[in-house]
Short mmCIF file of C-alpha atoms in Angstrom, two decimals:
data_model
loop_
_atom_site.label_atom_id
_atom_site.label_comp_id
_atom_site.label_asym_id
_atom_site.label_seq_id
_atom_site.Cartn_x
_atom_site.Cartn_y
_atom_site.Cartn_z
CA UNK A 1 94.15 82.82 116.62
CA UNK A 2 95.45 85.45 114.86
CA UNK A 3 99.05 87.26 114.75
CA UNK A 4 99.85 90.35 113.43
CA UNK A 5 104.15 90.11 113.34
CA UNK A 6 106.55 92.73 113.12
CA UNK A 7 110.03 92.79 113.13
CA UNK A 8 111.56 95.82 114.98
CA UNK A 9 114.75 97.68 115.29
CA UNK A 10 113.10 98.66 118.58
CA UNK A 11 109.42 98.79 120.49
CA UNK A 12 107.84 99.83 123.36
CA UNK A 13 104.49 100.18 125.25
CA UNK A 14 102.94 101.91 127.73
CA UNK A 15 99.89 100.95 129.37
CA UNK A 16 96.93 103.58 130.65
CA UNK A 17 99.25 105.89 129.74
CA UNK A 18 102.07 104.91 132.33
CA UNK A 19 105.90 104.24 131.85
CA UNK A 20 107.26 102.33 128.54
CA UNK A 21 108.78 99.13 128.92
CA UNK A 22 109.95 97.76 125.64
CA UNK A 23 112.63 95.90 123.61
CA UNK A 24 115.30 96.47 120.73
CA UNK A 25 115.87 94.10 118.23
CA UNK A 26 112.77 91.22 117.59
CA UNK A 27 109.01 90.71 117.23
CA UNK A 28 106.12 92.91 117.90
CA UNK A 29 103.32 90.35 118.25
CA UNK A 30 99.76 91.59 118.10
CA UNK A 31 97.73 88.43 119.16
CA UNK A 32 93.93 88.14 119.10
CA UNK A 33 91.66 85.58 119.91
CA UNK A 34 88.90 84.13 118.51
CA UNK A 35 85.64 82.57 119.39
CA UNK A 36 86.87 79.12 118.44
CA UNK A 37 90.13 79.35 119.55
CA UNK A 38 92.07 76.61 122.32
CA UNK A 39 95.25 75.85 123.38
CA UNK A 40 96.04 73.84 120.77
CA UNK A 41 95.81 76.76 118.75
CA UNK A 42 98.10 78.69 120.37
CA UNK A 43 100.65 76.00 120.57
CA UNK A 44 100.69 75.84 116.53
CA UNK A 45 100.67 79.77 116.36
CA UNK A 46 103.81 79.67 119.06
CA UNK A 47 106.05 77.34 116.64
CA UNK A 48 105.43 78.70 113.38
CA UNK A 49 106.36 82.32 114.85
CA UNK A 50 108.95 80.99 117.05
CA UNK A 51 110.65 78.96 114.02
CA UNK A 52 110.52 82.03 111.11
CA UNK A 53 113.42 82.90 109.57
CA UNK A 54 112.64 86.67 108.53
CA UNK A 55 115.81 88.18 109.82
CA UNK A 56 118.64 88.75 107.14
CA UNK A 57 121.53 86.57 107.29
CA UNK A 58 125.55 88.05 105.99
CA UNK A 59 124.46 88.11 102.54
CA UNK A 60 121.56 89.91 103.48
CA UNK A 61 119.26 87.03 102.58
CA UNK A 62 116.18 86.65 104.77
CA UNK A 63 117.37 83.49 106.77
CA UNK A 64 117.68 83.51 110.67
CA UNK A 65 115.25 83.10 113.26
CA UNK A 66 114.79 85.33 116.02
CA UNK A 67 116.80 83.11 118.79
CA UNK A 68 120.10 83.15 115.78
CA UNK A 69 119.70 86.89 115.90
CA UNK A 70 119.67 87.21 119.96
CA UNK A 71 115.94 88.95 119.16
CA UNK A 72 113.45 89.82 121.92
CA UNK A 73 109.18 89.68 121.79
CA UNK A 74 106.99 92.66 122.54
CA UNK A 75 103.38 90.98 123.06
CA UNK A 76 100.15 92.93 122.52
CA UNK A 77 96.73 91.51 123.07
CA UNK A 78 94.51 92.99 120.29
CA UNK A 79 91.21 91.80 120.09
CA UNK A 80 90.45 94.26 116.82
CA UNK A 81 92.53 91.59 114.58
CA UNK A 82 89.22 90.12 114.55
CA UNK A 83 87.11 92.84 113.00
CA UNK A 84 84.40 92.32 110.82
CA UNK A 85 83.93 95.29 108.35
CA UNK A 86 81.66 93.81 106.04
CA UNK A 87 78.30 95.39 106.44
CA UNK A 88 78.66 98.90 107.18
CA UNK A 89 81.62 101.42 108.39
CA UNK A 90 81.64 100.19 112.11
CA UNK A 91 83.70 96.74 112.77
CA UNK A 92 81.73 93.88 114.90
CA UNK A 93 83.97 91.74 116.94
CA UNK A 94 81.33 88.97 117.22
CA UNK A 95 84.23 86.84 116.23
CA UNK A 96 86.98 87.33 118.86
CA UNK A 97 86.62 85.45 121.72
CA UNK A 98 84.54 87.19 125.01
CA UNK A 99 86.73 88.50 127.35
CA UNK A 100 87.43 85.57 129.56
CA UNK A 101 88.25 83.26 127.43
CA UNK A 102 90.45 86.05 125.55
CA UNK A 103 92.64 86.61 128.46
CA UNK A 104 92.73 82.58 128.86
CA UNK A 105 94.19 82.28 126.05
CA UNK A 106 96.38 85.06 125.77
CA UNK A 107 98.23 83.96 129.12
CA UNK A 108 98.76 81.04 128.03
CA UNK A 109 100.20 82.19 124.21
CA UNK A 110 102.31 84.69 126.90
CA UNK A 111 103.06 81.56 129.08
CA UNK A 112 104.51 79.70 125.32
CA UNK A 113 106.51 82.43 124.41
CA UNK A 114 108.29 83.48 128.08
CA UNK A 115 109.40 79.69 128.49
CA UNK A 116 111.66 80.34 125.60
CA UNK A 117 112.26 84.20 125.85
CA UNK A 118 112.28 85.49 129.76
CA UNK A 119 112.66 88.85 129.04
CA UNK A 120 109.18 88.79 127.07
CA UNK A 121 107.68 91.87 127.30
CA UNK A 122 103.68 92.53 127.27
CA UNK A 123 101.47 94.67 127.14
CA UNK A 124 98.32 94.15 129.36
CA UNK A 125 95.33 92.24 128.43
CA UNK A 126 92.03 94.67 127.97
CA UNK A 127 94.18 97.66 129.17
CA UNK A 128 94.45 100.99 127.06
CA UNK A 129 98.12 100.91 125.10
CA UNK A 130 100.43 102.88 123.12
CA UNK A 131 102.44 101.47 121.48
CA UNK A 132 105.79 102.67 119.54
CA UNK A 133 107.47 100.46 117.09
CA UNK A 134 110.25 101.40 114.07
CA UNK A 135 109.60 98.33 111.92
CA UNK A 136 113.06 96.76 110.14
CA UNK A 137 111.94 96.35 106.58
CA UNK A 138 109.53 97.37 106.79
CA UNK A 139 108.78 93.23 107.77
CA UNK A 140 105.03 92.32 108.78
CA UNK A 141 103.61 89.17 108.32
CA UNK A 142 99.94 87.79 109.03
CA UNK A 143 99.36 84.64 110.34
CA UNK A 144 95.75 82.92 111.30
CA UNK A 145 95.81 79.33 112.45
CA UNK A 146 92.96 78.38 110.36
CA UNK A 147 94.97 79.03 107.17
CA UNK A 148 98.89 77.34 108.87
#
């Protein structure tokens, strides 16, 4: 799996064009899947985002964790993390997982995530999406499983 993590003053997203739901301060999470990926996967991708300390502390030393701040998640399902651009100008996605087992696994990354933050707000899987973000930092990380 692999995660795409933003921190956020504030995000939103609005799917096939319809009203934004979003969230102020937290984590934009653009998830894909990948051909290999399980459960397991997600489990290990859940904890190390869940347990980063990228929010500034007093001092203004990058220290506290999302829960110490009182942050929110904003998750995306993006199966383009996965793009291959190394033959050519147009990406292949052989990579990310097919469909089915995309949305598999992104429920249950969704299901990880609202067990310790109800208000979790998504985006939906496969639909068309805007999606508005001011990024605090600017703060992005990448994370892949295969490399944590």
């Amino acid at each position: 799996m692999r995660a795409l993590i933003q921190r956020v003053s504030e995000a939103k997203v609005s799917i096939n064009g319809g009203e934004y739901r979003g969230i102020d301060q937290g984590y934009v999470i653009l998830l894909g899947v990948g051909e290999n990926d399980n459960e397991a996967d997600a489990e290990k991708l859940w904890r190390k985002i869940a347990n980063l300390r990228i929010f500034p502390d007093e001092k203004g030393k990058v220290n506290l964790s999302l829960e110490q701040v009182g942050g929110n998640v904003l998750l995306v399902s993006q199966f383009t993390l996965w793009a291959n651009c190394k033959k050519g100008n147009r990406p292949s996605f052989v990579e990310a997982a097919k469909v089915d087992k995309g949305e598999i696994l992104y429920d249950y990354f969704k299901k990880l995530v609202s067990l310790e933050y109800p208000d979790l707000v998504t985006g939906e899987f496969g639909a068309h999406m805007d999606v508005a973000l001011v990024n605090d930092g600017p703060f992005t990380i990448w994370l892949d499983t295969d490399q944590l």
